[in-house]
Amino acid sequence: MEYFFETVETIGKGKGFSHFDPCHIFWLIFSAVVLIAVSMLYKKASEKNRNIMRYAVAALIVADEIFKVVCLVSFDNFIPKYLPLQLCSINIFIIAVHALTKSKAIGNFLYTICLPASVLPLIFPTWTKLPIENFMHIHSFTVHLLLALYPLMLTVGGDIKPKLKYVPACLAVLFLLAGVAFAANSVWDTNFMFLRSATKGNPLYAFKKMFGNHLIGYPILIPAVIAVMHIPWIVADRIKNKKQVIN
């Protein structure tokens, strides 16, 4: 536990893990099992138990973030980059609001934006400098897992119904949050939402290598992600409508 309270700013080189090494594969398998198992449990649960599960996951996400802040503050390692202004950190609060309101619009934002934004860091983690026996390593994997779990289990259970009509509003909120992140980056010299740079392992880094600017990746990746998230539902709706017409 020598490195438990270290951060990427304080730990030495050679202590972390690599993409798709045994440590990373363990987290990916663990995450997949949790996502599938809990989502299926939610689908089969009664309305009362669904409410309990929804509140429990939202509470665990908040508790995970509090755990991170307490560890950082306790060892005087809290700096502006750890403010909750990354997209995933902001989603912590959006999920808390949804757990209380069940808003359809917020639910669609969580499905369209939060779900892929939480899964991608699990596949391409940016905290590879940290070993598994480290609080930020554990927090980074578990919080992204929980952030992905909340919208996934509600979608599998039918409580979130993805609709293309909500996509413009989702994008508007995303751009608004990007504006907040841009302002914060200007004040604190941070890199919220990866607006300033992208490191190796981040999908945006490929665009930096190819075009000299990682930001070019956003207008390419965002439509691609939205298509992947919504085309299956559009196809399913059309098949369902055709069957209803035939019958």
Coordinates of C-alpha atoms in Angstrom, one line a residue:
M1 CA 0.0 0.0 0.0
E2 CA 3.1 2.2 -0.4
Y3 CA 1.5 4.1 -3.3
F4 CA -2.1 4.2 -2.1
F5 CA -2.4 7.9 -1.7
E6 CA -0.2 9.0 -4.6
T7 CA -1.6 10.8 -7.6
V8 CA -0.3 11.0 -11.2
E9 CA 1.4 14.2 -10.2
T10 CA 3.3 12.7 -7.3
I11 CA 4.1 9.1 -8.2
G12 CA 7.3 8.0 -9.9
K13 CA 7.6 6.4 -13.3
G14 CA 7.2 2.7 -13.8
K15 CA 4.6 2.0 -11.1
G16 CA 1.4 1.9 -13.2
F17 CA -0.1 -0.4 -15.8
S18 CA -0.5 -0.5 -19.6
H19 CA -3.6 -0.6 -21.8
F20 CA -4.9 -4.1 -22.2
D21 CA -2.3 -5.7 -19.8
P22 CA -3.6 -8.2 -17.2
C23 CA -4.5 -5.4 -14.8
H24 CA -6.6 -3.6 -17.4
I25 CA -8.1 -6.8 -18.7
F26 CA -9.2 -7.6 -15.2
W27 CA -11.0 -4.3 -14.8
L28 CA -12.7 -4.7 -18.2
I29 CA -14.0 -8.2 -17.4
F30 CA -15.1 -7.1 -14.0
S31 CA -16.9 -4.1 -15.4
A32 CA -18.6 -6.2 -18.1
V33 CA -19.8 -8.7 -15.6
V34 CA -21.2 -6.0 -13.3
L35 CA -22.8 -4.1 -16.1
I36 CA -24.6 -7.2 -17.5
A37 CA -25.5 -8.8 -14.2
V38 CA -26.9 -5.7 -12.5
S39 CA -28.7 -4.5 -15.6
M40 CA -30.5 -7.9 -15.9
L41 CA -31.4 -7.8 -12.2
Y42 CA -32.8 -4.3 -12.7
K43 CA -34.9 -5.5 -15.7
K44 CA -36.4 -8.3 -13.6
A45 CA -36.9 -6.2 -10.5
S46 CA -40.2 -4.8 -9.2
E47 CA -40.9 -1.1 -9.3
K48 CA -40.0 -0.8 -5.6
N49 CA -36.7 -2.6 -6.0
R50 CA -35.9 -0.6 -9.2
N51 CA -36.3 2.6 -7.1
I52 CA -34.0 1.2 -4.5
M53 CA -31.4 0.2 -7.1
R54 CA -31.6 3.5 -8.8
Y55 CA -31.0 5.5 -5.6
A56 CA -28.3 3.0 -4.5
V57 CA -26.3 3.4 -7.7
A58 CA -26.7 7.2 -7.6
A59 CA -25.6 7.3 -3.9
L60 CA -22.6 5.0 -4.6
I61 CA -21.5 7.4 -7.4
V62 CA -21.6 10.4 -5.1
A63 CA -19.9 8.4 -2.3
D64 CA -17.1 7.4 -4.8
E65 CA -16.5 11.0 -5.6
I66 CA -16.5 12.1 -2.0
F67 CA -13.9 9.3 -1.3
K68 CA -11.7 10.8 -4.0
V69 CA -11.9 14.3 -2.6
V70 CA -11.3 13.2 1.0
C71 CA -8.2 11.3 0.0
L72 CA -6.9 14.2 -2.1
V73 CA -7.5 16.8 0.6
S74 CA -6.2 14.7 3.4
F75 CA -2.8 14.5 1.8
D76 CA -2.8 18.0 0.4
N77 CA -3.0 16.8 -3.2
F78 CA -6.2 18.6 -4.3
I79 CA -5.5 20.9 -7.2
P80 CA -7.9 22.6 -9.7
K81 CA -7.7 19.6 -12.2
Y82 CA -9.7 17.5 -9.6
L83 CA -12.7 19.9 -9.6
P84 CA -15.8 18.1 -10.9
L85 CA -15.7 19.7 -14.3
Q86 CA -14.8 16.8 -16.5
L87 CA -17.8 15.5 -18.4
C88 CA -17.9 12.3 -16.3
S89 CA -17.7 14.3 -13.0
I90 CA -20.5 16.6 -14.1
N91 CA -22.6 13.5 -14.9
I92 CA -22.4 12.5 -11.2
F93 CA -24.7 15.4 -10.4
I94 CA -26.9 14.9 -13.5
I95 CA -27.5 11.3 -12.4
A96 CA -28.4 12.4 -8.9
V97 CA -31.0 14.8 -10.3
H98 CA -32.4 12.0 -12.6
A99 CA -32.6 9.6 -9.7
L100 CA -35.0 12.0 -8.0
T101 CA -36.9 13.3 -11.0
K102 CA -36.9 10.5 -13.7
S103 CA -36.8 13.2 -16.3
K104 CA -37.1 11.8 -19.8
A105 CA -34.9 14.5 -21.3
I106 CA -32.2 14.0 -18.6
G107 CA -32.5 10.2 -19.2
N108 CA -31.8 10.6 -22.9
F109 CA -28.8 12.8 -22.1
L110 CA -27.5 10.1 -19.8
Y111 CA -28.0 7.5 -22.5
T112 CA -26.6 9.6 -25.4
I113 CA -23.8 11.4 -23.7
C114 CA -23.0 9.9 -20.3
L115 CA -23.0 6.2 -21.2
P116 CA -20.4 6.4 -24.0
A117 CA -18.5 9.0 -22.1
S118 CA -18.2 6.6 -19.2
V119 CA -17.4 3.4 -21.2
L120 CA -14.7 4.9 -23.3
P121 CA -12.4 5.8 -20.3
L122 CA -12.8 2.2 -19.1
I123 CA -11.4 1.0 -22.5
F124 CA -8.9 3.8 -22.9
P125 CA -7.9 4.9 -19.3
T126 CA -5.8 8.0 -18.9
W127 CA -4.6 7.1 -15.3
T128 CA -2.1 4.4 -16.4
K129 CA 0.7 5.9 -14.3
L130 CA -1.1 4.6 -11.2
P131 CA -0.9 1.0 -9.8
I132 CA -3.9 -1.0 -8.7
E133 CA -3.1 -0.5 -5.0
N134 CA -3.9 3.3 -5.4
F135 CA -7.1 5.2 -4.5
M136 CA -7.2 7.2 -7.7
H137 CA -6.7 4.0 -9.8
I138 CA -9.6 2.3 -7.9
H139 CA -11.8 5.4 -8.0
S140 CA -11.2 6.1 -11.7
F141 CA -12.3 2.6 -12.7
T142 CA -15.2 2.2 -10.2
V143 CA -16.7 5.7 -10.8
H144 CA -16.7 5.2 -14.6
L145 CA -18.2 1.8 -14.1
L146 CA -21.0 3.2 -11.9
L147 CA -21.6 6.1 -14.3
A148 CA -22.0 3.6 -17.1
L149 CA -24.1 1.3 -15.0
Y150 CA -26.8 3.8 -14.1
P151 CA -28.0 4.7 -17.7
L152 CA -27.4 1.2 -19.0
M153 CA -29.5 -0.6 -16.4
L154 CA -32.3 1.9 -16.8
T155 CA -32.2 1.5 -20.6
V156 CA -32.2 -2.3 -20.3
G157 CA -35.1 -2.0 -17.9
G158 CA -37.1 0.2 -20.3
D159 CA -37.1 3.2 -17.9
I160 CA -34.9 5.2 -20.3
K161 CA -36.3 5.2 -23.8
P162 CA -33.8 6.7 -26.3
K163 CA -35.4 9.1 -28.7
L164 CA -33.7 10.9 -31.6
K165 CA -35.8 14.0 -30.9
Y166 CA -33.8 14.6 -27.7
V167 CA -30.4 14.6 -29.5
P168 CA -30.3 18.3 -30.4
A169 CA -31.0 19.2 -26.7
C170 CA -28.3 16.7 -25.6
L171 CA -25.8 18.3 -27.9
A172 CA -26.8 21.8 -26.7
V173 CA -26.1 20.8 -23.1
L174 CA -22.9 19.2 -24.1
F175 CA -21.7 22.4 -25.9
L176 CA -22.8 24.4 -22.9
L177 CA -20.7 22.2 -20.6
A178 CA -17.8 22.5 -23.0
G179 CA -18.1 26.3 -22.7
V180 CA -17.9 26.0 -18.9
A181 CA -14.9 23.7 -19.2
F182 CA -13.2 26.1 -21.6
A183 CA -13.6 29.0 -19.2
A184 CA -12.3 26.9 -16.3
N185 CA -9.3 25.8 -18.4
S186 CA -8.5 29.4 -19.1
V187 CA -8.6 30.3 -15.4
W188 CA -6.8 27.3 -13.9
D189 CA -4.7 26.1 -16.8
T190 CA -6.4 22.8 -16.7
N191 CA -7.6 20.3 -19.4
F192 CA -11.2 19.7 -18.6
M193 CA -13.0 17.7 -21.3
F194 CA -9.6 17.3 -23.1
L195 CA -10.1 20.7 -24.8
R196 CA -6.4 21.6 -24.6
S197 CA -4.6 18.3 -25.2
A198 CA -5.0 14.6 -25.6
T199 CA -2.3 12.1 -24.4
K200 CA -1.4 8.7 -25.8
G201 CA -4.1 6.2 -25.2
N202 CA -6.9 8.7 -25.7
P203 CA -8.8 8.2 -29.0
L204 CA -8.4 12.0 -29.7
Y205 CA -4.6 11.5 -29.7
A206 CA -4.9 9.7 -33.1
F207 CA -6.3 12.9 -34.6
K208 CA -3.5 14.9 -33.2
K209 CA -1.0 12.6 -34.9
M210 CA -2.9 12.6 -38.2
F211 CA -4.0 16.2 -38.4
G212 CA -1.9 18.1 -35.8
N213 CA -4.9 19.0 -33.7
H214 CA -6.8 16.6 -31.5
L215 CA -9.9 18.8 -31.5
I216 CA -10.6 17.8 -35.1
G217 CA -11.7 14.5 -33.5
Y218 CA -14.7 15.9 -31.8
P219 CA -16.8 16.7 -34.9
I220 CA -16.0 13.3 -36.2
L221 CA -16.4 11.2 -33.1
I222 CA -19.5 12.8 -31.7
P223 CA -21.7 12.1 -34.7
A224 CA -20.3 8.6 -34.9
V225 CA -21.1 7.9 -31.3
I226 CA -24.6 9.3 -31.6
A227 CA -25.2 7.1 -34.7
V228 CA -24.0 4.0 -32.8
M229 CA -26.2 4.8 -29.8
H230 CA -29.4 5.6 -31.8
I231 CA -29.4 3.8 -35.1
P232 CA -30.3 0.4 -33.5
W233 CA -33.3 2.0 -31.8
I234 CA -34.4 3.7 -35.1
V235 CA -34.2 0.3 -36.9
A236 CA -36.0 -1.5 -34.0
D237 CA -38.8 1.1 -34.1
R238 CA -39.3 0.8 -37.9
I239 CA -39.4 -3.0 -37.6
K240 CA -42.0 -2.7 -34.8
N241 CA -44.1 -0.2 -36.8
K242 CA -44.0 -2.5 -39.9
K243 CA -45.2 -5.4 -37.9
Q244 CA -48.1 -3.4 -36.4
V245 CA -49.1 -2.3 -39.9
I246 CA -49.1 -5.9 -41.2
N247 CA -51.1 -7.1 -38.2

